[in-house]
XYZ file of C-alpha atoms in Angstrom:
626
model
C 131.407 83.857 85.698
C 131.146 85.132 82.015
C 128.815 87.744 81.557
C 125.229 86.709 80.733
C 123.040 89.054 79.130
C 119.696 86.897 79.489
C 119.992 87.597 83.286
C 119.935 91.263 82.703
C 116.674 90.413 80.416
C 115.198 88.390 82.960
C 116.396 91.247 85.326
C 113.701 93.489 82.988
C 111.489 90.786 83.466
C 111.401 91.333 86.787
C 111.447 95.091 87.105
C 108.390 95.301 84.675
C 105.646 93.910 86.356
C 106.671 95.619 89.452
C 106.360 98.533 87.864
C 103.422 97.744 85.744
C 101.573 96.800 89.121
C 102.489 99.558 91.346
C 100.872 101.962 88.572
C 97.469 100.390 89.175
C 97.417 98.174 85.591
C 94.739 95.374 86.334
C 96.255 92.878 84.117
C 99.308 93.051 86.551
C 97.833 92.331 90.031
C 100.698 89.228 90.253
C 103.467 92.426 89.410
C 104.543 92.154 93.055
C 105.829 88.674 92.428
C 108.748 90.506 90.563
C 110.559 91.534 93.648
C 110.756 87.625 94.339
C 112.573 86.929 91.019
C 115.161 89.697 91.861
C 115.560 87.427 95.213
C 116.545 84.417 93.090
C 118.351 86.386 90.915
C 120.294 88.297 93.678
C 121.101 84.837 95.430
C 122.616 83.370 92.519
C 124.853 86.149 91.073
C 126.236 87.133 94.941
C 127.019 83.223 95.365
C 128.360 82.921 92.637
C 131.247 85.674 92.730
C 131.312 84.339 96.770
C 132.314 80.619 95.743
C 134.290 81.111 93.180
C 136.567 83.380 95.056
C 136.500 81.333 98.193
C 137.604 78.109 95.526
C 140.818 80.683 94.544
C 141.598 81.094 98.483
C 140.951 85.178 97.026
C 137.724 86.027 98.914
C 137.926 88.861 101.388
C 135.194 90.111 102.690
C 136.138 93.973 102.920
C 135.960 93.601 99.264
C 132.622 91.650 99.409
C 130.993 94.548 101.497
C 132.806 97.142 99.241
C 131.275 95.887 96.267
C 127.982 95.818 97.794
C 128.319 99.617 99.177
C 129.518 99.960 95.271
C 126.170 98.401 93.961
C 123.524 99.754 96.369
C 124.161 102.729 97.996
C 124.986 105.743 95.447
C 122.071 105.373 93.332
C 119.852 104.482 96.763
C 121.359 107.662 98.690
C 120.347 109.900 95.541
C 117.119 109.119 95.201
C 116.485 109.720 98.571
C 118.067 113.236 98.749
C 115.779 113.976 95.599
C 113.005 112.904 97.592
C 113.574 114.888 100.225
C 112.239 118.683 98.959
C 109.435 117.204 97.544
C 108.291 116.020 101.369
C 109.289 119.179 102.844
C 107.111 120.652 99.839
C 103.917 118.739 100.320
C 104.097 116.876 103.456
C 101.999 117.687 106.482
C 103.644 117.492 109.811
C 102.296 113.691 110.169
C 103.839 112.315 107.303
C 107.091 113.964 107.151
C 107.251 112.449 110.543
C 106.166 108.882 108.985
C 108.491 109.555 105.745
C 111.763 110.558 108.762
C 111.338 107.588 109.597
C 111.395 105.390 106.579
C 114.132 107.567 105.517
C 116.361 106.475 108.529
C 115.288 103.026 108.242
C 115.787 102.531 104.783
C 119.386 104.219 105.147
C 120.363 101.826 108.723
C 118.630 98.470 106.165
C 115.856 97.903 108.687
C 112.724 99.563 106.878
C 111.199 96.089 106.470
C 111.140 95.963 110.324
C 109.328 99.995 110.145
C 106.985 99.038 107.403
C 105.774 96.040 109.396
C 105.645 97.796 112.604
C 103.357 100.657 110.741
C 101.280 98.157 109.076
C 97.471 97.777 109.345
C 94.091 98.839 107.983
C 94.634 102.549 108.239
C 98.241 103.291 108.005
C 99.032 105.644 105.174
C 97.945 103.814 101.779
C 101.220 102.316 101.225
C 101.234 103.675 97.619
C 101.838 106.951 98.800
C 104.650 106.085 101.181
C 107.221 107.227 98.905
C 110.171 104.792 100.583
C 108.051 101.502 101.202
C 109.671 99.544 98.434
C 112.911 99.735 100.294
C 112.014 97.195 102.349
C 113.466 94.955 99.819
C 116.326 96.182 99.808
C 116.485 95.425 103.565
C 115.801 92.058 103.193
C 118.848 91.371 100.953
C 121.205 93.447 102.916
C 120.123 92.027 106.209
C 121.110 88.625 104.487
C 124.276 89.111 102.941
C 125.374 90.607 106.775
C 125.215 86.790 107.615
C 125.627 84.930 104.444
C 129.001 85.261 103.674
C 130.539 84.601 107.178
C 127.949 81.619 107.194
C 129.479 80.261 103.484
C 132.942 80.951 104.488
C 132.234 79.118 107.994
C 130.735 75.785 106.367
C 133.648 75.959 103.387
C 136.119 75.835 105.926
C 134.647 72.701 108.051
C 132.776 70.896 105.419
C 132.958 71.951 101.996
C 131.380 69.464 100.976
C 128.458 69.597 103.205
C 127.420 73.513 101.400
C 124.524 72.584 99.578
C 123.156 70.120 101.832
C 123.468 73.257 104.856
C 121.907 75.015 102.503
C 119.203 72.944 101.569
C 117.963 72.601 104.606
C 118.162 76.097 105.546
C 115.907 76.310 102.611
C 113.198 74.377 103.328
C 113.254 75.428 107.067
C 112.533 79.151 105.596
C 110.170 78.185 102.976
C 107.821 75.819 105.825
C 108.437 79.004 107.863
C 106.819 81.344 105.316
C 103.730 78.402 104.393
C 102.834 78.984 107.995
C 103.416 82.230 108.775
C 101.405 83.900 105.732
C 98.124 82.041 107.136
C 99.118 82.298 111.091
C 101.116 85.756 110.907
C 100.972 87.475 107.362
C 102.044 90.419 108.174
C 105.537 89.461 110.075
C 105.681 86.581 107.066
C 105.304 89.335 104.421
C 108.257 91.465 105.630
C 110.688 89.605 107.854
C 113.693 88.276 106.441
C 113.262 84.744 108.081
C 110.545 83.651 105.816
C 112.031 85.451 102.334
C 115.278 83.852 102.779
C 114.508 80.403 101.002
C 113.745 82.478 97.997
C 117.692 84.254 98.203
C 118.882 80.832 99.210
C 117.152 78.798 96.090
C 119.054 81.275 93.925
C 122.198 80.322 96.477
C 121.696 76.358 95.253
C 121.501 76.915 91.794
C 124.592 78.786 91.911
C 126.158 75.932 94.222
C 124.877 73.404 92.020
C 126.370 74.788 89.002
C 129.562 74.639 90.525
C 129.872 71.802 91.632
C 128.093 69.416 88.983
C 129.079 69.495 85.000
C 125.371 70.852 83.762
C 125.183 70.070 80.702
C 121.364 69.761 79.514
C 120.120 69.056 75.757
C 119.207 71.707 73.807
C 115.794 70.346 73.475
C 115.556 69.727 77.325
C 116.362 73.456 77.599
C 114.483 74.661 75.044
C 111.341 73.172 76.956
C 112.200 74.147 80.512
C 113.337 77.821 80.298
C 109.922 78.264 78.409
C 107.869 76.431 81.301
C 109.858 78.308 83.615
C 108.950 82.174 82.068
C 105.286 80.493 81.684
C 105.573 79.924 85.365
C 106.499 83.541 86.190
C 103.881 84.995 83.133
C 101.492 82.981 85.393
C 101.791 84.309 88.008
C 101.935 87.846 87.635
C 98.707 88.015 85.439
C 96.788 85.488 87.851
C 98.323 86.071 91.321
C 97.053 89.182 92.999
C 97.343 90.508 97.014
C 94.933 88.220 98.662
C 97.320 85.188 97.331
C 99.445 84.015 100.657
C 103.018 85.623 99.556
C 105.582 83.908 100.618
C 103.937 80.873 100.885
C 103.830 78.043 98.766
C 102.502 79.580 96.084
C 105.173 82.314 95.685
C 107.342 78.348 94.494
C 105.631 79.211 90.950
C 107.578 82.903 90.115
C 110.814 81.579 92.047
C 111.099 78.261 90.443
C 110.450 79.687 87.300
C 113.185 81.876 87.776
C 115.839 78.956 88.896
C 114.423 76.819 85.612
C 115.489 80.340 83.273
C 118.473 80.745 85.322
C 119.402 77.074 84.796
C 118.156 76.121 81.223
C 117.831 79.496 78.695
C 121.480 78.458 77.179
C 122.627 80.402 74.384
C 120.813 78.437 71.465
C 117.670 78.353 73.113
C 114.367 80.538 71.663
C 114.160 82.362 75.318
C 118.144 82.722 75.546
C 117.307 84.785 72.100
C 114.286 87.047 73.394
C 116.305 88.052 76.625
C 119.415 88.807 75.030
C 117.874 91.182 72.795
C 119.439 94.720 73.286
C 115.867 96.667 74.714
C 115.467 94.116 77.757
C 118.825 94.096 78.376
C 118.920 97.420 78.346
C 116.241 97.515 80.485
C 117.560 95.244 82.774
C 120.709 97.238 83.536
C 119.236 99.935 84.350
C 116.550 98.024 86.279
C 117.902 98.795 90.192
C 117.248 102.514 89.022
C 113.875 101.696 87.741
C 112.897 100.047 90.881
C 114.318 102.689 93.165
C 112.658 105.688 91.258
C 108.808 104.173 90.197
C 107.848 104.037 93.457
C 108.556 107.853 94.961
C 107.290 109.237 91.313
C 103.970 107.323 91.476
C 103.755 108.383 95.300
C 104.669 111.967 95.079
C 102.616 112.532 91.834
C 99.196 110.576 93.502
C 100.119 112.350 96.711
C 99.776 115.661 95.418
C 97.374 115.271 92.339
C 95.331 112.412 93.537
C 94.755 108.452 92.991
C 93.579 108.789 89.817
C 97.245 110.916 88.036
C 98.156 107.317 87.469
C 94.998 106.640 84.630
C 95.388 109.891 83.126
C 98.681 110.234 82.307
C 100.665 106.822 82.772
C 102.239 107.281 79.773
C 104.040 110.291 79.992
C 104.629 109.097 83.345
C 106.567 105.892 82.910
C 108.705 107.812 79.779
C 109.562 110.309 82.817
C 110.225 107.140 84.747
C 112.501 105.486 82.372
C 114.277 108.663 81.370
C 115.695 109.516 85.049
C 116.214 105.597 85.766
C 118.733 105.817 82.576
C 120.436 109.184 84.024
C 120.727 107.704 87.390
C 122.435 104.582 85.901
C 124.767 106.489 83.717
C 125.534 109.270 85.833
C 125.773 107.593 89.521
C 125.496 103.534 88.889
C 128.201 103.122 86.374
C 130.580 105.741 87.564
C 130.849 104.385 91.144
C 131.183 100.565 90.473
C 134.178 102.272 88.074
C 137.424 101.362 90.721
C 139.396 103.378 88.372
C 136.909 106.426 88.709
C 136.262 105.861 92.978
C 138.986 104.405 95.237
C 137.828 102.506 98.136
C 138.536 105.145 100.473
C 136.635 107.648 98.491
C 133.794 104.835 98.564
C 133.773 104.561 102.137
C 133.995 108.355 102.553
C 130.953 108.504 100.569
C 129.186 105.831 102.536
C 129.668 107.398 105.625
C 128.977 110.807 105.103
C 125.904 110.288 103.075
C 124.463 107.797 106.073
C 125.675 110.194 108.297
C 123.324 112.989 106.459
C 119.917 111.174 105.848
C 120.606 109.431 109.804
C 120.323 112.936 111.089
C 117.898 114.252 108.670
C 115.417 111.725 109.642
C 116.442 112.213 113.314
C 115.488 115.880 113.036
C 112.395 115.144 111.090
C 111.053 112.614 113.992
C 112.356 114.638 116.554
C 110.757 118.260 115.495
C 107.378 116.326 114.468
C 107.757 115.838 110.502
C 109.397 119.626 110.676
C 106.181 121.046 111.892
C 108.127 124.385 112.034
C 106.622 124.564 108.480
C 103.477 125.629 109.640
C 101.533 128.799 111.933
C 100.381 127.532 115.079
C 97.278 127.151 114.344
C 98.115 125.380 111.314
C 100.083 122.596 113.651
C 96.859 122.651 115.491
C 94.550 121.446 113.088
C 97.365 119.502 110.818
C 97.820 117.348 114.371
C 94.844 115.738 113.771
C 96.009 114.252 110.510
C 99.226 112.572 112.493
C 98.571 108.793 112.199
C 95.092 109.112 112.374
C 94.164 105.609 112.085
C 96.429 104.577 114.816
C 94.295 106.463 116.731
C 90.508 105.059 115.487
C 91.837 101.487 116.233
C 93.976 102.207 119.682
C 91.112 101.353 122.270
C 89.269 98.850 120.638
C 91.097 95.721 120.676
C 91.638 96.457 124.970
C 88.120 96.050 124.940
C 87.456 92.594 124.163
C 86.912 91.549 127.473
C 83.947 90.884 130.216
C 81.844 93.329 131.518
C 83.411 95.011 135.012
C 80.033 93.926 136.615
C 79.565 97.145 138.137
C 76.178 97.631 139.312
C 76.507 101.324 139.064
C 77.582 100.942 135.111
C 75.453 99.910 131.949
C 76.755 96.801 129.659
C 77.383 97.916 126.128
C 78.233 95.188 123.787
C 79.557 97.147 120.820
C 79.467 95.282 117.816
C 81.261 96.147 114.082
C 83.715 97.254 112.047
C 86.451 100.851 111.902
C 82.643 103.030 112.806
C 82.770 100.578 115.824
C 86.330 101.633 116.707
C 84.983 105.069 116.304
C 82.808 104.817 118.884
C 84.536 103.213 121.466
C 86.527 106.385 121.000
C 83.775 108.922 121.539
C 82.964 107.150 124.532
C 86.014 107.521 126.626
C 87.071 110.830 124.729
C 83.820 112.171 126.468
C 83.947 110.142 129.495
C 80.399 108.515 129.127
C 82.904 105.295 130.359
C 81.838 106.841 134.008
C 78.300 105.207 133.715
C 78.854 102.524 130.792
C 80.916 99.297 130.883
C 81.780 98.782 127.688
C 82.816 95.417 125.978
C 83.805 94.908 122.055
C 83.331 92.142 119.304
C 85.112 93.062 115.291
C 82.928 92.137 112.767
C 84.693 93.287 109.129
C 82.952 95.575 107.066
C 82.562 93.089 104.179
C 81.229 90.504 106.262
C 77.821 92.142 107.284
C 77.252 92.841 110.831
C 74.274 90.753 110.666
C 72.722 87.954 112.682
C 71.148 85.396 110.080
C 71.170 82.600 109.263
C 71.157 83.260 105.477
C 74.206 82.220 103.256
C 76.211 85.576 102.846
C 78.769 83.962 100.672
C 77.501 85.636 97.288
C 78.009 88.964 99.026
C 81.237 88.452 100.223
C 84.305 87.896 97.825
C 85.659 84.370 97.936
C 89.092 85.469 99.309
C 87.836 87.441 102.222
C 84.880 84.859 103.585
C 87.857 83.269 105.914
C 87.626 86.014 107.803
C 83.748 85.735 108.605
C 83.424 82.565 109.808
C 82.378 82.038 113.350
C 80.942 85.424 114.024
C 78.207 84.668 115.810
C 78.637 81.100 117.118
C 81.841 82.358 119.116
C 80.539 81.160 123.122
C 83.025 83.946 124.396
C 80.336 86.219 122.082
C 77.440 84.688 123.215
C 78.575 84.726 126.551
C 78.958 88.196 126.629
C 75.800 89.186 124.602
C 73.688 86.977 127.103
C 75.274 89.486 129.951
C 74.624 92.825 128.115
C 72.285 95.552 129.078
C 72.740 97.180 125.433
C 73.691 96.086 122.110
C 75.334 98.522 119.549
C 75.407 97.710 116.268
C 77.680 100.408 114.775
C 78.730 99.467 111.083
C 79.723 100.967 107.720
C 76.309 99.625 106.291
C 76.330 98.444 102.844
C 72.568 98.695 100.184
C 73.135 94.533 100.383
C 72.666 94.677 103.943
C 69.468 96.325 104.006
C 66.981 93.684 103.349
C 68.608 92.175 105.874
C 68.952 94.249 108.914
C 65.216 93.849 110.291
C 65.489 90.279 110.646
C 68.725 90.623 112.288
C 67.671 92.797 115.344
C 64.841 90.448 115.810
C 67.105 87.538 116.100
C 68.690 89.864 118.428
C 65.958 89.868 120.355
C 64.486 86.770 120.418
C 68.309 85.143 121.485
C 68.547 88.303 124.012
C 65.826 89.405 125.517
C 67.201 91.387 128.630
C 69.136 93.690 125.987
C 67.980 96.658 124.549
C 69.160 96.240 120.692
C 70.617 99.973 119.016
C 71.864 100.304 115.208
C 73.537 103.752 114.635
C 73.761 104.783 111.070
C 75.985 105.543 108.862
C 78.170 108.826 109.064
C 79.701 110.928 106.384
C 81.197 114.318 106.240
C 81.354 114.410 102.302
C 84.987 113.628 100.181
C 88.204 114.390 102.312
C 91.586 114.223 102.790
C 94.158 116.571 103.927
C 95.629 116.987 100.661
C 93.273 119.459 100.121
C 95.441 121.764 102.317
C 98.515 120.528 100.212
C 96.776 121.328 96.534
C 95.078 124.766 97.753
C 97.623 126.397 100.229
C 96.633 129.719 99.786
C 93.053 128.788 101.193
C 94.896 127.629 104.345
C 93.634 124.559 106.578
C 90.294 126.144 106.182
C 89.521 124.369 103.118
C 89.750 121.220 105.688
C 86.791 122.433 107.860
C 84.481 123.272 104.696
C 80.894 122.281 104.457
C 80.377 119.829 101.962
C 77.761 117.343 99.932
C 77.243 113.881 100.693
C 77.047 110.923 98.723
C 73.764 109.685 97.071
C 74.904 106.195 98.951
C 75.399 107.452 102.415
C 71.779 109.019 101.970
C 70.082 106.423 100.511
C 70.846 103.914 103.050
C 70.491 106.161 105.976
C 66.944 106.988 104.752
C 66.452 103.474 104.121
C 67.398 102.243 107.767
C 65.431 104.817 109.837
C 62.761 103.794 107.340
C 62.896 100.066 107.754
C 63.687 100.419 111.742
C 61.806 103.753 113.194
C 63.121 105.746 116.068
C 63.111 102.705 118.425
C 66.254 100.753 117.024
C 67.818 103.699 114.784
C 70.348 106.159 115.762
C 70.630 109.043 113.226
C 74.461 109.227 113.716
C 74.539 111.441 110.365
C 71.907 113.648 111.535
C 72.981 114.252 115.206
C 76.601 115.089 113.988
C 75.028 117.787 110.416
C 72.211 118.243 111.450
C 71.269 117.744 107.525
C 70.700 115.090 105.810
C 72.498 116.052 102.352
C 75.645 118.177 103.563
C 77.800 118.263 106.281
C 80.813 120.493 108.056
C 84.126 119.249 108.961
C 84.511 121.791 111.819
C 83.629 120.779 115.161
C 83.039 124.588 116.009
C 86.314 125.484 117.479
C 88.371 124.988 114.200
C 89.579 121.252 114.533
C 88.205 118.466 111.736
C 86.178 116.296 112.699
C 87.339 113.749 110.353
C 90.586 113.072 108.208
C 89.124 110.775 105.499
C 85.150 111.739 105.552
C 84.221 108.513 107.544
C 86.418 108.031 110.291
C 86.673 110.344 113.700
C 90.188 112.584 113.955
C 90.684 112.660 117.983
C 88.433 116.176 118.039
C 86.005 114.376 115.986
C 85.297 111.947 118.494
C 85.072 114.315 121.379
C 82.848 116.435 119.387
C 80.448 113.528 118.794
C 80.937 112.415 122.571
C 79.749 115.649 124.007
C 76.365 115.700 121.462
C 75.385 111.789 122.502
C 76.087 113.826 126.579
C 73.218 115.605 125.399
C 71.251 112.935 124.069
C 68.333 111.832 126.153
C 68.726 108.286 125.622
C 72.020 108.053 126.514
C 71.806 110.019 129.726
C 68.980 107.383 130.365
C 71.724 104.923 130.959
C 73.115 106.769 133.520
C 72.154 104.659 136.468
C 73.575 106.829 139.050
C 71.985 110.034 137.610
């Protein structure tokens, strides 16, 4: 295929947005649709060097794979041995641990399998995982294992049968992904099975091309490469994350693509504009772009905070461009160069350097994220900060089940979001399970744990009101209410919910009598995060147990409940845990945190809690065997 320098613009069109999105722009919440243009585009150019060398009988697959190992893994290897000082710098124990592990994955191709296996509400914010956007990388790999042996296969038996194979392989994938993103997002987002109509689209334009003399008008070009950069412009200033992607509507970006691929000839107005020597420029060193954005924007928000980004994006993306060029010119170009790197020094390369990160991240999972790093008593409290939000969810979910109809044992119905999860937590980290049978219902934070029958909708954003239907007209719910002893209502209560709240426990009351209705309030132990160690590490892990101010929020609507409710309904969670109503200690006494984020219970936390509600004289009154 002659070269064609509008693919290495639309390449930049591509790598932009990513780019522009991952640094937090607003006008870019569709940038993630980027990654499914480089699909298309990746799909066509591979197929196209395939067929044409399987139509000269000169196809070998050794050289295939070579040309890949050419292509991907210098300039992927590199950046990940630059990453690695900056982790052993700045990472606690838990996420060097987390980081091992992407590190092997994204070395072995299989870190779209880790990132979905890690994924959830409180995993790591995946911005400041510096390796997540290999997962991409994964995906294509993982399909051109398969791919070639499956085009070589069908050219043999029925070359003339490709694109129809293809096709249908297509549209088994795409129906795949239209499902999956409403039945099983997660899996749909990251699994190779419903992103592989999107490699395989570019697959059929490349197949199409070769087989049919394409010869449009220039006017019928002119038209459809411009709706088809409209289409992708469209999306990546309207789309955003709550869009189902891949689904149908990830057709607009990757058609758009095929109609560019297809119709900006050399004549047309968007042939011009992505032949012009910045965007191609920017498109061949693109791969490097996309490899390096995301570990800078990680590391630097990591260290300095969320908000580095805003302040000094500028200076940022020059450094961003500037080491994307020198990886290009100093590891891309020079190892697709046959002249420069024999094969065998290619797979010498390849082995060795898998070899290296393999055992790296071995060691790193194996000694703990290097804990090593740190004193003892360092480890100690930095252990609490090990996938803490693993931990808050772990029990509750096992929970959603019938009372044990023990007649020795209280019903709890706990009711509510992550502060619900919490407490499920405190309750078997201080054994008060002995004396209280406890059963579970999730109600989202941005739902409103409420029982009303008012319209919430103008409280809730359109795209997340799916998930609040049916909360309290579930019979398994009911059921289960109906059979309770005690209600919890344990939520991370919003001012709009206020107003509400009193009404709500009176419904409670009036459906279910026999139960004795409880809200606990609120908790907050002021602004953390563990990165406080990592900024100040001459102040040691103390600066993690410091007593600190809370927010005018938290206090507000604390006050405000035990206000509108009295003693009778309200739990002071805030107060029984600070014993202050403006400031609170992370220390639980004996030099553990009580919380990693400032709302959420570390595993001491919990326990902590758990041995003050022991104390508490209405919760010893529902032991029924004291």
């Amino acid at each position: 295929m002659n070269y064609r320098p509008e693919i290495d613009g639309l390449r930049a069109i591509a790598v932009i947005p990513v780019i522009l999105f991952h640094a937090g722009f607003a006008a870019f919440n569709g940038g993630f649709i980027g990654v499914d243009v480089f699909f298309v585009i990746s799909g066509f150019l591979i197929t196209n060097i395939i067929i044409n060398e399987l139509n000269s009988d000169s196809f070998n697959l050794v050289n295939f794979y070579e040309r890949r190992a050419r292509r991907i893994l210098p300039a992927l290897m590199v950046m990940m041995l630059i990453c690695i000082p900056f982790t052993l710098i700045w990472f606690v124990p838990g996420d060097m641990e987390n980081f091992s592990k992407s590190l092997l994955s994204a070395t072995l191709f299989y870190s779209n399998y880790q990132f979905w296996f890690e994924s959830g509400y409180f995993e790591t914010a995946s911005e400041l995982k510096p390796l997540i956007h290999t997962w991409s990388l994964s995906i294509e790999e993982q399909f051109y294992i398969f791919f070639p042996l499956l085009l070589i296969l069908i050219w043999k038996v029925r070359a003339n049968y490709i694109f129809i194979f293809i096709l249908i392989f297509f549209f088994l994938s795409l129906l795949l992904a239209q499902w999956g993103s409403y039945n099983q997002p997660t899996a749909t987002f990251w699994l190779l099975p419903t992103r592989m109509w999107e490699l395989l689209l570019g697959v059929m334009i490349s197949l199409y091309l070769f087989n049919k003399k394409f010869n449009p008008s220039k006017k019928q070009s002119q038209i459809l490469s411009l709706i088809g950069l409209c289409l992708i412009l469209i999306s990546t200033f309207y789309f955003d994350k709550t869009l189902p992607n891949p689904s149908f509507y990830t057709l607009l970006p990757t058609v758009g693509t095929a109609l560019i691929i297809l119709y900006a000839r050399p004549g047309t107005l968007l042939n011009l504009a992505l032949s012009n020597k910045i965007l191609v420029k920017m498109g061949l060193i693109s791969y490097s772009l996309y490899l390096f954005h995301q570990p800078i924007f990680a590391f630097l928000k990591y260290r300095f905070g969320i908000d580095v980004l805003n302040e000094l994006i500028i200076p940022i993306l020059i450094l961003l461009i500037f080491i994307a060029y020198l990886n290009w010119k100093f590891v891309e170009r020079p190892f697709r160069n046959k002249s420069l790197f024999t094969r065998s020094q290619i797979l010498t390369f390849s082995i060795i350097s898998i070899f290296c990160m393999t055992s790296f991240g071995l060691i790193g999972i194996l000694t703990n994220g290097f804990e090593q790093r740190f004193n003892n008593y360092e480890r100690k409290v930095l252990a609490q900060y090990t996938n803490p939000g693993d931990y808050v969810n772990s029990r509750f979910d096992d929970y959603y089940v019938n009372f044990d109809n023990d007649e020795n044992t209280t019903n709890v119905m706990i009711v509510g979001d992550s502060f619900a999860e919490d407490m499920v937590n405190v309750i078997f980290e201080s054994e008060l399970n002995e004396f209280l049978s406890v059963s579970t219902k999730k109600i989202q934070a941005h739902c409103g744990n409420l029982f009303t029958k008012k319209d919430l909708k103008k409280y809730i954003l359109p795209k997340k009101r799916q998930s609040c239907k049916n909360n309290y007209s579930d019979p398994i719910f009911i059921s289960r209410l109906n059979n309770a002893d005690e209600i919890w209502l344990i939520s991370s209560w919003k001012e709009w919910m206020l107003p509400m709240i009193p009404e709500s426990v009176e419904n409670f009351k009036k459906n279910f009598p026999n139960a004795n209705i409880k809200i606990f309030g609120r908790k907050s132990f002021g602004s953390r995060n563990v990165n406080e160690f990592i900024g100040s590490i001459k102040s040691g892990v103390d600066v993690l147990l410091s007593t600190k101010s809370l927010s005018e929020e938290h206090i507000l609507v604390n006050d405000h409940m035990k206000r509108i409710l009295g003693t009778n309904e309200f739990i002071d969670v805030s107060m029984m845990i600070c014993n202050s109503r403006t400031e609170c200690s992370n220390s639980n006494g004996n030099g553990l945190p009580i919380s990693y984020d400032g709302i959420h219970f570390t595993k001491a936390g919990a326990k902590y809690f758990g041995d003050i509600l022991r104390k508490n004289k209405y919760i010893q009154s529902l032991n029924r065997g004291s």
